[in-house]
Amino acid sequence: MTQRFSASPSPRPGTPIHNHHSNTTGTTPLHLDVGCKVYVELKKEKIDTQEFRKAEVLSIRSHNDKSEYYVHFVEFNKRLDEWVGLERIDLSREIERPTKKRNGKSGNQYRDSDTPSRVGSPLREITGRSGGVGSSVGQKRKISALEETPTPNARATTPSTPLAEITDDYEDGSTPGNGTPLGPLAATFSKEQEIERLRTSGSMTQSHSEISRVKNLERIHFGEYDVDTWYFSPYPQEYSDASVVYICEFCLFHYISEKQLRRHLQKCTVRHPPGNEIYRCDDISFFEIDGNKQKNYCRNLCLLSKLFLDHKTLYYDVDPFLFYIMCQQDEFGCHMIGYFSKEKESTEGYNLACILTLPQHQRKGFGRLLIAFSYELSKKEGKVGSPEKPLSDLGLLSYRSYWTEVIVELLLETKENNEDITIEDISARTSIATTDILQTLQSLCAIKPYKGQQIICLSDGVIASYHKTKEKHKNRRIDESCLQWTPPHFTSTDLLSENLI
């Protein structure tokens, strides 16, 4: 029996809603432009009460001879952006019109504070390269500004609300190799404060054009789930008119109708990701896939993941990456739960480039399992690793939780054995980078001054929280004995043939 799953907090846009606003009955609706701020009714499943939030109009289109408005709820993560009709807008409240600003070069000319932006389509690759090996690897996989084409019947502009570039300042802005963040200690946040920051800012991207990008797909059908999408992904433009896009859960090919998917499934013989199975424990398996050997699968995977990741730029050049797909097995095949990717050769010491747990499998401990597996690979390689920055909102929370659990577990173990341990020792035994260890200890307020030096001291609250979390995740752990993997070695000839150097 098919299960229905809504990944976003709101149901599918377009669902009829019986609105009882007296302000829209018998009156002519006021004209709304892009950049206007209005109060929009939030959609809540299984809740009859009405709640209105201020939202900014980012785009306007005509659908079934009716105007629809693409809105961004102010102070909420952009994954809640959606198309709404006039029946969900409270026109009885004051409408904030976009302000006019003087053009800096001409005193008598004015312009809207909004600047044009277009809904994008395919990506193009930067061809320029630097001289060094490290820079050329980065240049090879970086994508220039998205090549954009307007969506029919839609007008999109950059929102008038100022949106600053998000830098993960709650991570002290540190990345591997930037030195230790100690002295003075960075400000720490409670879990509630951190979640509030992520709620209001979230995984915003680094450019204003990405912030204003209109979500082009509303829902996908994947396996036995219908999943509401979160963000824009450059699928073919004709897919934007479909209420649901159908994706084969085994080969990841996408179709615009259910009939096309059914015809495909009659011929598709794939029942697991096209790579080597390197781990199997109970019903969980991991497959390793080389982006250079399985280009179509990896590109389709990138398209799928971009629907739920907003902090990363999509790469069509998948050659420099290895992909590790986590699946759950049953009698019908290996069903993808999530994945992470890593560079074949990372000069910055990153052991993970991108990570995603599909929305229908989130909050089940699978994200932690993906993170733990990436560090098991680092241990096999004999290296210290760190995830590529910046992390998404959910990625940051997942990593903080994992780092805390692993570090506290090791500290309690050494205490029982009356051993002394340093930051470097923790890094060597866990493969976690020293900067990540320091940031985690600072967030726990575990670094204390003592007789002219700094020591690690865990509070009773941290220890109690650790035991609670450990009990919760006792069934979601990697058994290193089940890992059958030899670190791949890529020679200069291999990398040169793949244009990585």
Coordinates of C-alpha atoms in Angstrom, one line a residue:
M1 CA 0.0 0.0 0.0
T2 CA 1.4 3.4 -1.0
Q3 CA 2.4 5.7 1.9
R4 CA 2.2 9.4 1.6
F5 CA 4.8 11.6 3.2
S6 CA 5.0 15.3 3.3
A7 CA 8.6 16.5 3.7
S8 CA 7.8 20.1 4.2
P9 CA 5.6 21.5 7.0
S10 CA 2.9 22.5 4.5
P11 CA 0.8 20.3 2.2
R12 CA 0.8 20.4 -1.6
P13 CA 0.1 23.9 -2.9
G14 CA -3.1 24.1 -4.8
T15 CA -5.2 22.2 -2.2
P16 CA -8.6 23.9 -1.9
I17 CA -8.9 25.9 1.3
H18 CA -12.2 27.3 2.5
N19 CA -11.3 30.9 3.5
H20 CA -13.8 32.9 5.5
H21 CA -12.1 36.3 5.2
S22 CA -14.7 39.1 4.9
N23 CA -12.1 41.3 3.3
T24 CA -12.0 39.3 0.1
T25 CA -15.8 38.9 -0.3
G26 CA -17.5 41.4 -2.5
T27 CA -14.5 43.5 -3.0
T28 CA -11.9 43.9 -5.8
P29 CA -8.5 42.6 -4.6
L30 CA -5.8 45.1 -4.3
H31 CA -3.0 44.9 -6.9
L32 CA 0.1 43.1 -5.5
D33 CA 3.5 43.5 -7.0
V34 CA 6.8 41.6 -6.5
G35 CA 8.4 42.9 -3.3
C36 CA 5.1 43.5 -1.5
K37 CA 4.8 42.1 2.0
V38 CA 1.5 40.7 3.0
Y39 CA 0.1 38.4 5.7
V40 CA -0.4 34.9 4.4
E41 CA -2.2 32.0 6.0
L42 CA 0.1 29.1 7.0
K43 CA -0.9 25.7 6.0
K44 CA -1.1 23.2 8.8
E45 CA -2.0 19.6 8.5
K46 CA -4.7 18.3 10.9
I47 CA -5.1 21.8 12.5
D48 CA -8.2 23.9 11.9
T49 CA -7.0 27.1 13.5
Q50 CA -5.9 29.9 11.2
E51 CA -2.5 31.5 11.6
F52 CA -1.1 34.3 9.5
R53 CA 2.6 35.3 9.0
K54 CA 4.2 38.2 7.1
A55 CA 5.5 37.0 3.8
E56 CA 7.2 38.7 0.8
V57 CA 6.0 38.2 -2.7
L58 CA 9.0 36.9 -4.8
S59 CA 7.2 36.0 -8.0
I60 CA 3.8 36.1 -9.7
R61 CA 2.2 33.7 -12.2
S62 CA -1.1 33.0 -13.8
H63 CA -2.4 29.4 -13.1
N64 CA -5.8 28.2 -14.4
D65 CA -6.7 31.8 -15.1
K66 CA -6.0 32.8 -11.5
S67 CA -3.1 34.8 -10.1
E68 CA -0.7 32.9 -7.8
Y69 CA 2.0 34.4 -5.7
Y70 CA 5.3 32.8 -4.7
V71 CA 6.0 34.0 -1.1
H72 CA 8.8 33.8 1.4
F73 CA 7.7 33.9 5.0
V74 CA 9.8 36.6 6.8
E75 CA 12.1 35.2 9.5
F76 CA 11.5 31.6 8.4
N77 CA 13.7 29.2 6.4
K78 CA 13.1 29.5 2.7
R79 CA 12.2 25.8 2.5
L80 CA 8.7 27.0 3.5
D81 CA 8.4 29.2 0.4
E82 CA 5.4 28.3 -1.7
W83 CA 2.8 29.4 -4.3
V84 CA -0.4 30.7 -2.7
G85 CA -3.7 32.1 -4.1
L86 CA -5.5 35.3 -3.1
E87 CA -7.8 33.2 -0.8
R88 CA -4.8 32.7 1.6
I89 CA -3.8 36.4 1.7
D90 CA -5.3 38.7 4.3
L91 CA -5.9 41.9 2.4
S92 CA -7.6 43.6 5.3
R93 CA -4.1 44.2 6.8
E94 CA -1.7 46.8 5.7
I95 CA 0.4 45.9 2.6
E96 CA 4.0 46.9 2.7
R97 CA 5.0 48.2 -0.8
P98 CA 8.6 47.9 -2.0
T99 CA 10.5 51.1 -1.3
K100 CA 12.2 53.2 -3.9
K101 CA 15.9 54.1 -3.6
R102 CA 18.0 56.7 -5.3
N103 CA 20.3 55.4 -8.0
G104 CA 23.9 56.1 -6.7
K105 CA 25.1 57.6 -10.0
S106 CA 22.2 59.8 -10.8
G107 CA 20.5 62.1 -8.3
N108 CA 17.2 62.5 -10.2
Q109 CA 16.7 58.8 -11.1
Y110 CA 15.0 56.3 -8.9
R111 CA 14.8 52.5 -9.0
D112 CA 13.1 49.7 -7.1
S113 CA 15.1 48.2 -4.3
D114 CA 14.5 44.9 -6.1
T115 CA 16.9 43.9 -8.8
P116 CA 15.9 41.5 -11.6
S117 CA 16.6 37.9 -11.2
R118 CA 15.5 35.0 -13.4
V119 CA 14.6 31.4 -12.7
G120 CA 17.5 29.3 -13.8
S121 CA 18.1 26.2 -15.8
P122 CA 21.2 24.3 -16.8
L123 CA 24.6 25.0 -15.3
R124 CA 27.8 25.8 -17.0
E125 CA 31.3 25.0 -15.9
I126 CA 34.2 27.4 -15.3
T127 CA 36.9 26.6 -17.7
G128 CA 39.7 28.7 -16.2
R129 CA 42.3 26.9 -14.1
S130 CA 45.0 27.8 -11.6
G131 CA 48.5 26.6 -11.6
G132 CA 48.6 24.6 -8.4
V133 CA 47.2 21.1 -8.0
G134 CA 44.9 22.1 -5.1
S135 CA 43.4 25.1 -6.8
S136 CA 42.9 23.3 -10.1
V137 CA 40.9 20.6 -8.4
G138 CA 38.6 23.2 -6.9
Q139 CA 38.4 25.2 -10.1
K140 CA 37.5 22.1 -12.1
R141 CA 34.3 21.4 -10.0
K142 CA 33.2 24.9 -9.4
I143 CA 30.2 26.1 -11.4
S144 CA 29.8 29.7 -12.5
A145 CA 26.6 31.7 -12.0
L146 CA 23.6 29.6 -13.0
E147 CA 22.7 30.2 -16.6
E148 CA 19.2 31.5 -16.3
T149 CA 16.1 31.6 -18.4
P150 CA 12.7 33.1 -17.4
T151 CA 9.9 30.7 -16.4
P152 CA 6.7 31.2 -18.4
N153 CA 4.1 33.4 -16.8
A154 CA 6.4 34.2 -13.9
R155 CA 8.2 37.3 -12.7
A156 CA 10.9 36.8 -10.1
T157 CA 13.0 39.4 -8.4
T158 CA 15.5 39.6 -5.6
P159 CA 13.5 40.1 -2.4
S160 CA 13.6 43.7 -1.0
T161 CA 14.3 42.4 2.5
P162 CA 18.1 42.7 3.0
L163 CA 19.6 39.2 3.3
A164 CA 23.2 39.1 4.4
E165 CA 25.5 36.3 3.2
I166 CA 25.4 33.5 5.7
T167 CA 28.7 32.5 7.2
D168 CA 28.6 29.8 9.9
D169 CA 29.7 32.1 12.6
Y170 CA 28.4 29.7 15.2
E171 CA 31.3 27.5 14.1
D172 CA 33.7 30.3 14.8
G173 CA 34.3 30.6 11.1
S174 CA 37.0 28.0 11.4
T175 CA 38.0 25.5 8.8
P176 CA 40.7 22.8 8.9
G177 CA 44.0 24.5 8.7
N178 CA 42.9 27.8 10.0
G179 CA 44.5 27.4 13.4
T180 CA 42.9 26.7 16.7
P181 CA 40.0 28.9 17.8
L182 CA 41.1 29.0 21.4
G183 CA 42.0 32.3 23.2
P184 CA 39.7 34.0 23.5
L185 CA 37.1 31.3 23.5
A186 CA 34.3 31.9 21.0
A187 CA 30.8 32.6 22.2
T188 CA 28.7 29.5 22.9
F189 CA 25.0 29.0 22.3
S190 CA 22.5 26.9 24.0
K191 CA 20.7 24.3 21.9
E192 CA 17.6 26.4 21.9
Q193 CA 19.5 29.5 20.7
E194 CA 21.2 27.6 18.0
I195 CA 18.0 26.0 16.7
E196 CA 16.4 29.5 16.7
R197 CA 19.3 30.9 14.7
L198 CA 18.9 28.0 12.2
R199 CA 15.1 28.5 12.0
T200 CA 15.4 32.2 11.1
S201 CA 18.4 32.0 8.9
G202 CA 18.8 28.4 8.0
S203 CA 20.7 27.1 5.0
M204 CA 20.7 30.3 3.0
T205 CA 23.1 30.3 0.1
Q206 CA 25.9 32.6 -0.6
S207 CA 24.3 34.8 -3.3
H208 CA 21.2 36.9 -3.5
S209 CA 20.3 35.3 -6.9
E210 CA 20.1 31.9 -5.1
I211 CA 17.9 33.3 -2.3
S212 CA 15.4 34.6 -4.8
R213 CA 15.3 31.4 -6.8
V214 CA 11.8 30.1 -7.2
K215 CA 11.3 26.4 -6.3
N216 CA 10.4 24.7 -9.6
L217 CA 9.1 21.3 -8.4
E218 CA 6.5 21.0 -5.8
R219 CA 6.5 17.2 -5.2
I220 CA 8.3 14.1 -6.2
H221 CA 7.2 10.4 -6.1
F222 CA 10.2 8.3 -4.9
G223 CA 9.7 4.6 -4.2
E224 CA 6.5 4.3 -2.1
Y225 CA 6.6 7.9 -0.9
D226 CA 5.3 11.2 -2.2
V227 CA 7.7 13.9 -0.9
D228 CA 7.3 17.6 -0.9
T229 CA 10.4 19.4 -2.2
W230 CA 12.3 22.2 -0.4
Y231 CA 14.4 24.1 -2.9
F232 CA 15.1 24.7 -6.6
S233 CA 16.9 22.1 -8.7
P234 CA 17.7 22.5 -12.4
Y235 CA 15.5 19.7 -13.7
P236 CA 14.2 20.2 -17.3
Q237 CA 12.0 23.2 -17.6
E238 CA 9.0 21.3 -18.7
Y239 CA 8.9 19.5 -15.3
S240 CA 7.9 22.8 -13.7
D241 CA 4.3 22.4 -14.9
A242 CA 3.9 18.9 -13.4
S243 CA 2.2 18.5 -10.0
V244 CA 4.4 15.5 -9.3
V245 CA 7.7 14.3 -10.8
Y246 CA 8.3 10.6 -10.8
I247 CA 11.8 9.2 -10.0
C248 CA 12.9 5.6 -10.1
E249 CA 14.3 4.8 -6.7
F250 CA 16.9 2.4 -8.1
C251 CA 18.4 4.1 -11.1
L252 CA 17.2 7.7 -10.3
F253 CA 15.9 8.4 -13.8
H254 CA 13.1 11.0 -13.7
Y255 CA 9.8 11.2 -15.5
I256 CA 7.0 13.7 -15.9
S257 CA 4.1 11.2 -15.6
E258 CA 3.2 8.0 -13.7
K259 CA 2.6 6.2 -16.9
Q260 CA 6.2 6.9 -18.1
L261 CA 7.5 5.6 -14.7
R262 CA 5.5 2.4 -14.9
R263 CA 6.7 1.7 -18.4
H264 CA 10.3 2.3 -17.2
L265 CA 9.8 -0.1 -14.2
Q266 CA 8.8 -2.9 -16.5
K267 CA 12.2 -2.7 -18.2
C268 CA 14.4 -1.6 -15.3
T269 CA 16.4 -4.5 -13.8
V270 CA 18.5 -2.4 -11.4
R271 CA 17.8 -3.2 -7.8
H272 CA 20.8 -1.5 -6.1
P273 CA 23.2 1.4 -6.7
P274 CA 25.7 0.7 -9.5
G275 CA 28.8 0.3 -7.4
N276 CA 30.6 -2.0 -5.0
E277 CA 28.9 -3.0 -1.8
I278 CA 31.5 -2.3 0.9
Y279 CA 29.4 -2.7 4.0
R280 CA 26.5 -4.8 5.1
C281 CA 25.2 -5.1 8.7
D282 CA 21.7 -6.5 9.2
D283 CA 19.5 -4.6 6.6
I284 CA 21.9 -1.6 6.1
S285 CA 24.3 -1.6 3.2
F286 CA 26.8 1.0 1.8
F287 CA 27.8 1.2 -1.9
E288 CA 30.8 3.0 -3.2
I289 CA 30.4 4.7 -6.6
D290 CA 33.0 6.4 -8.7
G291 CA 31.6 9.6 -10.3
N292 CA 33.9 9.1 -13.3
K293 CA 32.5 5.6 -14.0
Q294 CA 28.8 6.2 -13.3
K295 CA 28.2 9.7 -14.5
N296 CA 24.5 9.5 -15.3
Y297 CA 23.6 8.0 -11.9
C298 CA 25.7 10.5 -10.0
R299 CA 24.3 13.5 -11.9
N300 CA 20.8 12.3 -11.3
L301 CA 21.7 11.9 -7.6
C302 CA 22.9 15.5 -7.6
L303 CA 19.7 16.7 -9.1
L304 CA 17.7 14.8 -6.5
S305 CA 19.8 16.0 -3.6
K306 CA 19.6 19.7 -4.7
L307 CA 15.8 19.5 -4.1
F308 CA 16.6 19.3 -0.4
L309 CA 19.9 21.1 -0.1
D310 CA 20.2 24.9 -0.5
H311 CA 23.7 25.5 0.8
K312 CA 25.6 23.7 -2.0
T313 CA 26.1 24.5 -5.7
L314 CA 25.1 21.7 -7.9
Y315 CA 28.0 20.1 -9.8
Y316 CA 27.5 18.5 -13.1
D317 CA 31.2 17.6 -13.1
V318 CA 31.0 14.5 -10.8
D319 CA 34.3 13.0 -11.9
P320 CA 36.3 14.3 -8.9
F321 CA 34.0 12.6 -6.4
L322 CA 33.3 9.3 -4.8
F323 CA 29.7 8.7 -3.7
Y324 CA 28.7 6.4 -0.8
I325 CA 25.0 5.4 -0.9
M326 CA 23.3 4.0 2.2
C327 CA 20.5 1.6 1.5
Q328 CA 18.0 -0.5 3.4
Q329 CA 17.5 -4.0 2.0
D330 CA 14.3 -6.0 1.7
E331 CA 13.0 -8.6 -0.7
F332 CA 12.4 -6.0 -3.4
G333 CA 15.9 -4.5 -3.5
C334 CA 18.2 -1.9 -1.9
H335 CA 16.2 1.3 -1.2
M336 CA 18.3 4.5 -0.9
I337 CA 18.1 6.2 2.5
G338 CA 20.8 8.8 2.0
Y339 CA 24.3 9.4 0.8
F340 CA 27.5 11.4 1.2
S341 CA 30.2 12.3 -1.3
K342 CA 33.9 13.0 -0.9
E343 CA 36.6 14.3 -3.1
K344 CA 39.1 11.7 -4.4
E345 CA 41.9 14.0 -3.5
S346 CA 41.2 16.8 -1.1
T347 CA 44.0 19.1 -0.4
E348 CA 42.0 20.7 2.5
G349 CA 41.7 17.4 4.3
Y350 CA 37.9 17.1 3.9
N351 CA 36.5 13.6 4.3
L352 CA 33.0 14.6 3.2
A353 CA 31.7 17.1 0.6
C354 CA 28.0 16.7 0.7
I355 CA 25.6 14.7 2.9
L356 CA 21.9 14.1 2.7
T357 CA 19.3 11.9 4.4
L358 CA 16.1 11.8 2.3
P359 CA 13.3 13.6 4.2
Q360 CA 11.1 10.5 4.6
H361 CA 14.0 8.9 6.5
Q362 CA 15.0 11.8 8.7
R363 CA 14.8 11.8 12.5
K364 CA 15.6 8.1 12.6
G365 CA 19.3 8.2 13.3
F366 CA 20.4 7.6 9.7
G367 CA 22.2 10.9 9.4
R368 CA 24.4 10.0 12.3
L369 CA 25.1 6.7 10.6
L370 CA 26.3 8.4 7.5
I371 CA 28.6 10.7 9.5
A372 CA 30.0 7.8 11.5
F373 CA 30.6 5.8 8.3
S374 CA 32.6 8.7 6.8
Y375 CA 34.9 8.7 9.9
E376 CA 35.3 4.9 9.7
L377 CA 36.6 5.4 6.2
S378 CA 39.0 8.0 7.5
K379 CA 40.3 5.6 10.2
K380 CA 40.9 3.0 7.5
E381 CA 42.9 5.6 5.5
G382 CA 44.8 6.6 8.6
K383 CA 43.8 10.3 8.1
V384 CA 42.1 13.0 10.1
G385 CA 39.0 14.4 8.4
S386 CA 36.5 17.1 8.5
P387 CA 33.3 17.9 6.5
E388 CA 33.5 20.6 3.8
K389 CA 32.3 24.0 5.0
P390 CA 29.8 25.6 5.2
L391 CA 27.5 23.0 6.7
S392 CA 23.8 23.2 6.2
D393 CA 21.5 23.8 9.1
L394 CA 20.5 20.2 9.6
G395 CA 24.1 19.1 8.8
L396 CA 25.5 21.3 11.5
L397 CA 23.1 19.9 14.1
S398 CA 23.9 16.3 13.1
Y399 CA 27.6 16.8 13.2
R400 CA 27.5 18.6 16.5
S401 CA 25.5 15.7 18.0
Y402 CA 27.9 13.1 16.6
W403 CA 31.0 14.9 17.7
T404 CA 29.6 15.5 21.1
E405 CA 28.7 11.8 21.6
V406 CA 32.0 10.4 20.3
I407 CA 34.2 12.9 22.3
V408 CA 32.3 12.6 25.5
E409 CA 32.3 8.8 25.2
L410 CA 36.1 8.8 24.8
L411 CA 36.6 11.2 27.7
L412 CA 34.5 9.1 30.0
E413 CA 36.4 6.0 28.9
T414 CA 39.8 7.5 29.6
K415 CA 38.5 8.7 33.0
E416 CA 37.5 5.2 34.0
N417 CA 41.0 4.0 33.0
N418 CA 42.7 6.9 34.8
E419 CA 44.4 8.0 31.6
D420 CA 45.4 11.4 30.5
I421 CA 44.3 12.6 27.1
T422 CA 45.0 15.6 24.9
I423 CA 43.2 17.2 22.0
E424 CA 45.6 15.6 19.7
D425 CA 45.0 12.2 21.2
I426 CA 41.3 12.5 20.8
S427 CA 41.9 13.5 17.1
A428 CA 44.2 10.5 16.5
R429 CA 41.7 8.0 18.0
T430 CA 38.5 9.4 16.4
S431 CA 39.9 10.9 13.1
I432 CA 38.0 14.1 14.0
A433 CA 39.9 17.3 13.2
T434 CA 41.3 19.2 16.1
T435 CA 39.4 22.4 15.1
D436 CA 36.1 20.4 15.2
I437 CA 37.0 18.9 18.6
L438 CA 37.8 22.4 20.0
Q439 CA 34.6 23.9 18.7
T440 CA 32.6 21.0 20.1
L441 CA 34.2 21.3 23.6
Q442 CA 33.6 25.1 23.5
S443 CA 29.9 24.5 22.7
L444 CA 29.7 22.2 25.7
C445 CA 31.6 24.8 27.9
A446 CA 34.0 22.0 28.7
I447 CA 37.3 23.9 28.5
K448 CA 38.1 25.5 31.8
P449 CA 41.1 27.6 33.0
Y450 CA 43.1 25.8 35.7
K451 CA 46.4 26.9 37.2
G452 CA 47.5 28.9 34.2
Q453 CA 46.4 26.3 31.6
Q454 CA 43.2 25.0 30.1
I455 CA 41.7 21.6 31.0
I456 CA 38.7 19.6 29.8
C457 CA 35.9 19.3 32.4
L458 CA 32.5 17.8 31.6
S459 CA 29.5 19.0 33.6
D460 CA 26.9 16.6 35.0
G461 CA 24.4 17.9 32.5
V462 CA 26.6 17.0 29.6
I463 CA 27.2 13.5 30.9
A464 CA 23.5 13.0 31.6
S465 CA 22.7 14.2 28.0
Y466 CA 25.3 11.8 26.6
H467 CA 23.8 8.8 28.3
K468 CA 20.3 9.7 27.1
T469 CA 21.6 10.2 23.5
K470 CA 23.6 6.9 23.6
E471 CA 20.5 5.0 24.6
K472 CA 18.6 6.6 21.7
H473 CA 21.2 5.7 19.1
K474 CA 22.2 2.3 20.4
N475 CA 20.8 0.6 17.3
R476 CA 22.4 3.0 14.9
R477 CA 26.0 2.3 15.0
I478 CA 28.7 1.2 12.5
D479 CA 30.2 -2.2 13.1
E480 CA 33.7 -1.8 11.8
S481 CA 34.1 -5.6 11.4
C482 CA 31.4 -5.4 8.6
L483 CA 33.4 -2.9 6.5
Q484 CA 35.1 -4.7 3.6
W485 CA 37.0 -1.8 2.0
T486 CA 40.5 -0.9 0.9
P487 CA 41.2 2.8 0.4
P488 CA 41.3 3.5 -3.3
H489 CA 44.5 4.9 -4.6
F490 CA 44.5 7.4 -7.5
T491 CA 47.8 8.0 -9.3
S492 CA 48.7 11.2 -11.1
T493 CA 47.9 9.4 -14.4
D494 CA 44.4 8.5 -13.1
L495 CA 43.7 12.0 -12.0
L496 CA 45.1 13.5 -15.2
S497 CA 42.9 11.3 -17.3
E498 CA 39.9 12.6 -15.4
N499 CA 41.1 16.2 -15.8
L500 CA 41.4 16.6 -12.0
I501 CA 44.9 18.0 -12.2

